[in-house]
Amino acid sequence: MVFVDEYPKTSKLVRRQFIVAFVALGIGALFGIVQALHRTGVFRGLISSADYYTLLTGHGVLLALVFTTFFIAGLFGWAVTSSLQQELPQRVAWWAFRLMLFGSVLATVAILGGVMGAPSILGQDLSADVLFTFYAPLQAHPLFYVGAALLIVGSWLAGLAYFKSLWQWRAENPDERIPLQAFMVLTTMLMWYIATIGIAIAVVGFLLPWSLGLFDNINPLLTRTLFWFWGHPVVYFWLMPAYLLWYTVLPTLSGGRLFSDPLARVVFVLFLLLSTPVGIHHQYVDPGIAEGFKMIAMTNTMFLLLPSLLTAFTVVASMEHGARQRGGTGLFGWLRALPWRNPAFTGMALAGLMFAAGGFSGMINAGMNINYLIHNTLWVPGHFHLTVGTAVALTFMAGTYWLWPQLTNRQLYSRPIGLAQVVIWFVGMALMSNAMHVMGLFGVPRRTAEPQYQGFDFLASFGSITEFRLQLALGATLLFISTVLFVGNIAASSGTPKRSGHGRPLSQPLSGAADSPAVLDNLRLWFGIAMVLVVLAYTLPLVSIIDGGGLLGRGVEPVPVIAEPLTTLAEPLSAAAEPITEWAKATLGGVLR
Ligand code: HAS
Ligand code: CU
């Protein structure tokens, strides 16, 4: 039975959510190509370097926050509905959608108002050049923060709809195991509820009142820390839905079955437990946080590699099972038996392959000492275009090729275009992210409109900086073409339903839910432990940040900065050192002689 025939109401909602996601994807991609050509110096004719930061903010917010959140809301709605076999509670789910949409529009207006010369609102000119990491001291128009807050509250409501659905299902099925897809959605949402505490306090408690002028000062380190409290786990809020597709759809697409349902549950529980108490790994270079706390964050981060390594094993094993069912043989020969002509399959497999590389650059980021080498360089955007920009985005696009027909009763307009699209993405990203990683190692900074400084050459240990700039620009152009092909293909597959029957049931795991210990489904227990871990990881750092810098930043002494030329300092310094030298001579002289 096809999803849209069985659950027409939820289908309509999911379609709306996907459409908003793809509109954001299209606009965000446009900003992406403009800024890539700008910062590489290939073409600077479209925007001024001052507007670069507005576009960069729009790019990050529309892609990393709006595209992802709407797609995830749609995907989760589909997953909960099909696995619990009942329509979502419509009222809550639609209100969630409206709030999220309203919030996203407000934030986008605040950002774009900056370049469009929009009228001033609330006595302030519209602007929000705060980047998608919108902590202080950069300040946006209050509208931006209101928008962000509504997007988050909307996502909370969306989660409520999934939980209401679970409770309703539980009443009718008191003894059954939570179906795997619903389990994945619920653990992700529990993680999300914990993570968003940080950003909600930052936005509502500090950034919004500060932008409204209710108080003059702010403690930047505090808002940064609250931001990263959320800013790390948000990456798993993006990744876990991609994993949901890899675990539950990819095996079927491969022609086989998921290797292990219990292992998949363990992975999602581990993410719930470990995603949040690691945010300080984005702050290794922040003064004001003791090294010991950073060390704890690093250790937790290394544990957090485990669920992804388990995933690599389980998902590849399931693909291999599929390939062998299709007649594949040999140690690696089975790879040839996979359905490479299916864009949904190929997109997800290529996304997984790129994530292996993205995961390794993540491990490098996570090491405190190596982080000093790459922090704030172009290496970091290289890392996250492999992770959120490919593991997540390409999986979502590939998943759409499979889902969209079931939501619309229309065939995909063109499978060959779909296939070309995912391959172009892979090639474009290989070029762009490789160039970004290498340039990062050369010291090229991120978030910079014109990273070419007069009288300064980046030292290239191999190749040349011009070569890598061109590689980056070429990759970005391919990515833009790929996005246009994707959005066009989906737009052309929309309209009045044509024929039913596009769905295919998902295969059952080789080792099913019955094999997994019942305690895994005890969501209260895992939520409780996750909260305890967060309290342990964050209480002391937050107390010391507030103690040192004040809740609202008052009482912070300016950090002493030596601005005098060294020569004027040298004389008094050597005069001051004289008694010490004398003392050293007197005491050590005898020993040394
Ligand atoms: Fe990260 C910075 C550490 C994963 C996103 N990360 C970022 C930023 C973003 C981001 C957006 O410790 C920049 C934020 C900003 O603007 O400043 N990251 C990690 C670590 C992981 C990691 C340890 N990141 C992600 C994911 C993201 C994401 C996932 C988005 C979705 N990241 C960091 C750190 C920083 C950072 C530091 C701060 C850097 C700085 O200084 O600013 C790990 O979770 C990675 C684990 C992954 C693996 C890979 C397993 C492989 C798999 C592939 C299986 C293959 C298949 C296909 C299925 C160990 C699962 C097979 C195909 C066949 C054909 C057979
Ligand atoms: Cu992180």
PDB file of N, CA and C in Angstrom, residues 452-516:
ATOM      1  N   GLN A 452      43.000  37.155   0.422  1.00  0.00           N
ATOM      2  CA  GLN A 452      44.308  37.419  -0.197  1.00  0.00           C
ATOM      3  C   GLN A 452      44.806  38.723   0.411  1.00  0.00           C
ATOM      4  N   TYR A 453      45.841  38.641   1.230  1.00  0.00           N
ATOM      5  CA  TYR A 453      46.339  39.846   1.886  1.00  0.00           C
ATOM      6  C   TYR A 453      47.505  40.421   1.110  1.00  0.00           C
ATOM      7  N   GLN A 454      47.539  41.767   1.092  1.00  0.00           N
ATOM      8  CA  GLN A 454      48.634  42.404   0.355  1.00  0.00           C
ATOM      9  C   GLN A 454      49.962  42.124   1.039  1.00  0.00           C
ATOM     10  N   GLY A 455      50.949  41.817   0.254  1.00  0.00           N
ATOM     11  CA  GLY A 455      52.276  41.618   0.810  1.00  0.00           C
ATOM     12  C   GLY A 455      52.405  40.353   1.635  1.00  0.00           C
ATOM     13  N   PHE A 456      51.441  39.446   1.507  1.00  0.00           N
ATOM     14  CA  PHE A 456      51.531  38.198   2.271  1.00  0.00           C
ATOM     15  C   PHE A 456      51.162  37.034   1.369  1.00  0.00           C
ATOM     16  N   ASP A 457      52.020  36.053   1.323  1.00  0.00           N
ATOM     17  CA  ASP A 457      51.712  34.864   0.519  1.00  0.00           C
ATOM     18  C   ASP A 457      51.507  33.674   1.441  1.00  0.00           C
ATOM     19  N   PHE A 458      50.414  32.944   1.207  1.00  0.00           N
ATOM     20  CA  PHE A 458      50.253  31.704   1.964  1.00  0.00           C
ATOM     21  C   PHE A 458      51.288  30.716   1.464  1.00  0.00           C
ATOM     22  N   LEU A 459      51.947  30.083   2.406  1.00  0.00           N
ATOM     23  CA  LEU A 459      53.009  29.157   2.038  1.00  0.00           C
ATOM     24  C   LEU A 459      52.395  27.831   1.620  1.00  0.00           C
ATOM     25  N   ALA A 460      52.501  27.499   0.348  1.00  0.00           N
ATOM     26  CA  ALA A 460      51.926  26.240  -0.118  1.00  0.00           C
ATOM     27  C   ALA A 460      53.002  25.174  -0.140  1.00  0.00           C
ATOM     28  N   SER A 461      52.756  24.057   0.594  1.00  0.00           N
ATOM     29  CA  SER A 461      53.793  23.034   0.645  1.00  0.00           C
ATOM     30  C   SER A 461      53.737  22.171  -0.611  1.00  0.00           C
ATOM     31  N   PHE A 462      52.599  22.135  -1.248  1.00  0.00           N
ATOM     32  CA  PHE A 462      52.546  21.483  -2.570  1.00  0.00           C
ATOM     33  C   PHE A 462      51.435  22.162  -3.359  1.00  0.00           C
ATOM     34  N   GLY A 463      51.511  22.058  -4.688  1.00  0.00           N
ATOM     35  CA  GLY A 463      50.548  22.769  -5.524  1.00  0.00           C
ATOM     36  C   GLY A 463      50.726  24.260  -5.306  1.00  0.00           C
ATOM     37  N   SER A 464      49.742  25.032  -5.745  1.00  0.00           N
ATOM     38  CA  SER A 464      49.804  26.464  -5.485  1.00  0.00           C
ATOM     39  C   SER A 464      48.438  26.915  -5.021  1.00  0.00           C
ATOM     40  N   ILE A 465      48.427  28.053  -4.336  1.00  0.00           N
ATOM     41  CA  ILE A 465      47.174  28.522  -3.770  1.00  0.00           C
ATOM     42  C   ILE A 465      46.182  28.849  -4.885  1.00  0.00           C
ATOM     43  N   THR A 466      46.685  29.345  -6.021  1.00  0.00           N
ATOM     44  CA  THR A 466      45.794  29.673  -7.147  1.00  0.00           C
ATOM     45  C   THR A 466      45.109  28.411  -7.651  1.00  0.00           C
ATOM     46  N   GLU A 467      45.907  27.342  -7.722  1.00  0.00           N
ATOM     47  CA  GLU A 467      45.362  26.077  -8.203  1.00  0.00           C
ATOM     48  C   GLU A 467      44.210  25.613  -7.298  1.00  0.00           C
ATOM     49  N   PHE A 468      44.419  25.726  -5.981  1.00  0.00           N
ATOM     50  CA  PHE A 468      43.384  25.259  -5.068  1.00  0.00           C
ATOM     51  C   PHE A 468      42.169  26.171  -5.075  1.00  0.00           C
ATOM     52  N   ARG A 469      42.417  27.469  -5.291  1.00  0.00           N
ATOM     53  CA  ARG A 469      41.290  28.393  -5.416  1.00  0.00           C
ATOM     54  C   ARG A 469      40.412  27.993  -6.596  1.00  0.00           C
ATOM     55  N   LEU A 470      41.050  27.669  -7.699  1.00  0.00           N
ATOM     56  CA  LEU A 470      40.282  27.281  -8.886  1.00  0.00           C
ATOM     57  C   LEU A 470      39.564  25.959  -8.648  1.00  0.00           C
ATOM     58  N   GLN A 471      40.242  25.049  -7.946  1.00  0.00           N
ATOM     59  CA  GLN A 471      39.615  23.757  -7.655  1.00  0.00           C
ATOM     60  C   GLN A 471      38.350  23.969  -6.811  1.00  0.00           C
ATOM     61  N   LEU A 472      38.476  24.871  -5.828  1.00  0.00           N
ATOM     62  CA  LEU A 472      37.328  25.175  -4.967  1.00  0.00           C
ATOM     63  C   LEU A 472      36.183  25.741  -5.808  1.00  0.00           C
ATOM     64  N   ALA A 473      36.507  26.709  -6.669  1.00  0.00           N
ATOM     65  CA  ALA A 473      35.470  27.363  -7.464  1.00  0.00           C
ATOM     66  C   ALA A 473      34.807  26.375  -8.422  1.00  0.00           C
ATOM     67  N   LEU A 474      35.607  25.485  -9.005  1.00  0.00           N
ATOM     68  CA  LEU A 474      35.062  24.490  -9.927  1.00  0.00           C
ATOM     69  C   LEU A 474      34.118  23.543  -9.174  1.00  0.00           C
ATOM     70  N   GLY A 475      34.563  23.087  -8.004  1.00  0.00           N
ATOM     71  CA  GLY A 475      33.723  22.208  -7.190  1.00  0.00           C
ATOM     72  C   GLY A 475      32.416  22.888  -6.839  1.00  0.00           C
ATOM     73  N   ALA A 476      32.491  24.154  -6.424  1.00  0.00           N
ATOM     74  CA  ALA A 476      31.290  24.884  -6.018  1.00  0.00           C
ATOM     75  C   ALA A 476      30.333  25.029  -7.193  1.00  0.00           C
ATOM     76  N   THR A 477      30.882  25.228  -8.394  1.00  0.00           N
ATOM     77  CA  THR A 477      30.019  25.372  -9.568  1.00  0.00           C
ATOM     78  C   THR A 477      29.287  24.056  -9.842  1.00  0.00           C
ATOM     79  N   LEU A 478      30.003  22.944  -9.743  1.00  0.00           N
ATOM     80  CA  LEU A 478      29.357  21.642  -9.948  1.00  0.00           C
ATOM     81  C   LEU A 478      28.259  21.422  -8.912  1.00  0.00           C
ATOM     82  N   LEU A 479      28.523  21.831  -7.674  1.00  0.00           N
ATOM     83  CA  LEU A 479      27.521  21.644  -6.617  1.00  0.00           C
ATOM     84  C   LEU A 479      26.273  22.459  -6.927  1.00  0.00           C
ATOM     85  N   PHE A 480      26.494  23.669  -7.453  1.00  0.00           N
ATOM     86  CA  PHE A 480      25.340  24.495  -7.780  1.00  0.00           C
ATOM     87  C   PHE A 480      24.525  23.855  -8.908  1.00  0.00           C
ATOM     88  N   ILE A 481      25.229  23.368  -9.926  1.00  0.00           N
ATOM     89  CA  ILE A 481      24.528  22.703 -11.041  1.00  0.00           C
ATOM     90  C   ILE A 481      23.736  21.510 -10.502  1.00  0.00           C
ATOM     91  N   SER A 482      24.368  20.761  -9.606  1.00  0.00           N
ATOM     92  CA  SER A 482      23.711  19.585  -9.039  1.00  0.00           C
ATOM     93  C   SER A 482      22.423  19.969  -8.300  1.00  0.00           C
ATOM     94  N   THR A 483      22.491  21.069  -7.531  1.00  0.00           N
ATOM     95  CA  THR A 483      21.299  21.494  -6.789  1.00  0.00           C
ATOM     96  C   THR A 483      20.187  21.890  -7.750  1.00  0.00           C
ATOM     97  N   VAL A 484      20.549  22.600  -8.825  1.00  0.00           N
ATOM     98  CA  VAL A 484      19.536  23.014  -9.800  1.00  0.00           C
ATOM     99  C   VAL A 484      18.880  21.772 -10.407  1.00  0.00           C
ATOM    100  N   LEU A 485      19.692  20.774 -10.735  1.00  0.00           N
ATOM    101  CA  LEU A 485      19.144  19.537 -11.314  1.00  0.00           C
ATOM    102  C   LEU A 485      18.195  18.861 -10.321  1.00  0.00           C
ATOM    103  N   PHE A 486      18.592  18.868  -9.042  1.00  0.00           N
ATOM    104  CA  PHE A 486      17.742  18.218  -8.039  1.00  0.00           C
ATOM    105  C   PHE A 486      16.404  18.933  -7.916  1.00  0.00           C
ATOM    106  N   VAL A 487      16.467  20.251  -7.687  1.00  0.00           N
ATOM    107  CA  VAL A 487      15.226  20.998  -7.461  1.00  0.00           C
ATOM    108  C   VAL A 487      14.350  20.923  -8.711  1.00  0.00           C
ATOM    109  N   GLY A 488      14.978  21.019  -9.889  1.00  0.00           N
ATOM    110  CA  GLY A 488      14.224  20.940 -11.142  1.00  0.00           C
ATOM    111  C   GLY A 488      13.549  19.590 -11.308  1.00  0.00           C
ATOM    112  N   ASN A 489      14.278  18.528 -11.018  1.00  0.00           N
ATOM    113  CA  ASN A 489      13.746  17.178 -11.176  1.00  0.00           C
ATOM    114  C   ASN A 489      12.534  16.956 -10.260  1.00  0.00           C
ATOM    115  N   ILE A 490      12.654  17.447  -9.033  1.00  0.00           N
ATOM    116  CA  ILE A 490      11.544  17.257  -8.088  1.00  0.00           C
ATOM    117  C   ILE A 490      10.354  18.138  -8.494  1.00  0.00           C
ATOM    118  N   ALA A 491      10.642  19.367  -8.931  1.00  0.00           N
ATOM    119  CA  ALA A 491       9.550  20.250  -9.366  1.00  0.00           C
ATOM    120  C   ALA A 491       8.813  19.608 -10.534  1.00  0.00           C
ATOM    121  N   ALA A 492       9.575  18.998 -11.443  1.00  0.00           N
ATOM    122  CA  ALA A 492       8.948  18.379 -12.609  1.00  0.00           C
ATOM    123  C   ALA A 492       8.208  17.092 -12.237  1.00  0.00           C
ATOM    124  N   SER A 493       8.461  16.566 -11.060  1.00  0.00           N
ATOM    125  CA  SER A 493       7.762  15.343 -10.628  1.00  0.00           C
ATOM    126  C   SER A 493       6.550  15.680  -9.760  1.00  0.00           C
ATOM    127  N   SER A 494       6.181  16.963  -9.710  1.00  0.00           N
ATOM    128  CA  SER A 494       5.052  17.357  -8.860  1.00  0.00           C
ATOM    129  C   SER A 494       3.818  17.573  -9.721  1.00  0.00           C
ATOM    130  N   GLY A 495       2.705  17.799  -9.050  1.00  0.00           N
ATOM    131  CA  GLY A 495       1.468  18.053  -9.785  1.00  0.00           C
ATOM    132  C   GLY A 495       0.431  16.995  -9.475  1.00  0.00           C
ATOM    133  N   THR A 496      -0.594  16.933 -10.306  1.00  0.00           N
ATOM    134  CA  THR A 496      -1.694  16.006 -10.012  1.00  0.00           C
ATOM    135  C   THR A 496      -1.213  14.559 -10.036  1.00  0.00           C
ATOM    136  N   PRO A 497      -1.691  13.776  -9.069  1.00  0.00           N
ATOM    137  CA  PRO A 497      -1.282  12.374  -8.993  1.00  0.00           C
ATOM    138  C   PRO A 497      -1.616  11.641 -10.284  1.00  0.00           C
ATOM    139  N   LYS A 498      -0.737  10.757 -10.698  1.00  0.00           N
ATOM    140  CA  LYS A 498      -0.978  10.029 -11.948  1.00  0.00           C
ATOM    141  C   LYS A 498      -1.395   8.589 -11.696  1.00  0.00           C
ATOM    142  N   ARG A 499      -0.490   7.866 -10.996  1.00  0.00           N
ATOM    143  CA  ARG A 499      -0.885   6.474 -10.782  1.00  0.00           C
ATOM    144  C   ARG A 499      -0.315   6.010  -9.447  1.00  0.00           C
ATOM    145  N   SER A 500      -1.075   5.168  -8.804  1.00  0.00           N
ATOM    146  CA  SER A 500      -0.680   4.707  -7.490  1.00  0.00           C
ATOM    147  C   SER A 500       0.291   3.527  -7.618  1.00  0.00           C
ATOM    148  N   GLY A 501       0.905   3.153  -6.511  1.00  0.00           N
ATOM    149  CA  GLY A 501       1.707   1.918  -6.520  1.00  0.00           C
ATOM    150  C   GLY A 501       3.200   2.130  -6.571  1.00  0.00           C
ATOM    151  N   HIS A 502       3.677   3.345  -6.193  1.00  0.00           N
ATOM    152  CA  HIS A 502       5.109   3.582  -6.255  1.00  0.00           C
ATOM    153  C   HIS A 502       5.863   3.076  -5.030  1.00  0.00           C
ATOM    154  N   GLY A 503       5.140   2.675  -4.015  1.00  0.00           N
ATOM    155  CA  GLY A 503       5.823   2.283  -2.780  1.00  0.00           C
ATOM    156  C   GLY A 503       6.293   0.844  -2.836  1.00  0.00           C
ATOM    157  N   ARG A 504       7.323   0.570  -2.049  1.00  0.00           N
ATOM    158  CA  ARG A 504       7.797  -0.794  -1.924  1.00  0.00           C
ATOM    159  C   ARG A 504       7.984  -1.008  -0.427  1.00  0.00           C
ATOM    160  N   PRO A 505       7.479  -2.109   0.152  1.00  0.00           N
ATOM    161  CA  PRO A 505       7.654  -2.270   1.597  1.00  0.00           C
ATOM    162  C   PRO A 505       9.128  -2.421   1.956  1.00  0.00           C
ATOM    163  N   LEU A 506       9.490  -1.960   3.159  1.00  0.00           N
ATOM    164  CA  LEU A 506      10.880  -2.065   3.593  1.00  0.00           C
ATOM    165  C   LEU A 506      11.140  -3.484   4.086  1.00  0.00           C
ATOM    166  N   SER A 507      12.355  -3.976   3.827  1.00  0.00           N
ATOM    167  CA  SER A 507      12.673  -5.333   4.271  1.00  0.00           C
ATOM    168  C   SER A 507      12.873  -5.358   5.791  1.00  0.00           C
ATOM    169  N   GLN A 508      12.693  -6.521   6.367  1.00  0.00           N
ATOM    170  CA  GLN A 508      12.854  -6.682   7.819  1.00  0.00           C
ATOM    171  C   GLN A 508      14.319  -6.973   8.157  1.00  0.00           C
ATOM    172  N   PRO A 509      14.795  -6.513   9.327  1.00  0.00           N
ATOM    173  CA  PRO A 509      16.189  -6.782   9.703  1.00  0.00           C
ATOM    174  C   PRO A 509      16.475  -8.275   9.842  1.00  0.00           C
ATOM    175  N   LEU A 510      17.745  -8.654   9.594  1.00  0.00           N
ATOM    176  CA  LEU A 510      18.148 -10.050   9.788  1.00  0.00           C
ATOM    177  C   LEU A 510      18.015 -10.436  11.252  1.00  0.00           C
ATOM    178  N   SER A 511      18.523  -9.527  12.123  1.00  0.00           N
ATOM    179  CA  SER A 511      18.329  -9.744  13.550  1.00  0.00           C
ATOM    180  C   SER A 511      17.359  -8.662  14.012  1.00  0.00           C
ATOM    181  N   GLY A 512      16.159  -9.058  14.418  1.00  0.00           N
ATOM    182  CA  GLY A 512      15.086  -8.086  14.623  1.00  0.00           C
ATOM    183  C   GLY A 512      14.994  -7.538  16.040  1.00  0.00           C
ATOM    184  N   ALA A 513      13.932  -6.759  16.287  1.00  0.00           N
ATOM    185  CA  ALA A 513      13.751  -6.099  17.579  1.00  0.00           C
ATOM    186  C   ALA A 513      13.714  -7.104  18.721  1.00  0.00           C
ATOM    187  N   ALA A 514      13.158  -8.287  18.455  1.00  0.00           N
ATOM    188  CA  ALA A 514      13.011  -9.276  19.523  1.00  0.00           C
ATOM    189  C   ALA A 514      14.370  -9.663  20.104  1.00  0.00           C
ATOM    190  N   ASP A 515      15.442  -9.511  19.293  1.00  0.00           N
ATOM    191  CA  ASP A 515      16.779  -9.886  19.766  1.00  0.00           C
ATOM    192  C   ASP A 515      17.420  -8.830  20.655  1.00  0.00           C
ATOM    193  N   SER A 516      16.816  -7.652  20.736  1.00  0.00           N
ATOM    194  CA  SER A 516      17.495  -6.597  21.501  1.00  0.00           C
ATOM    195  C   SER A 516      16.919  -6.523  22.910  1.00  0.00           C
TER     196      SER A 516
END
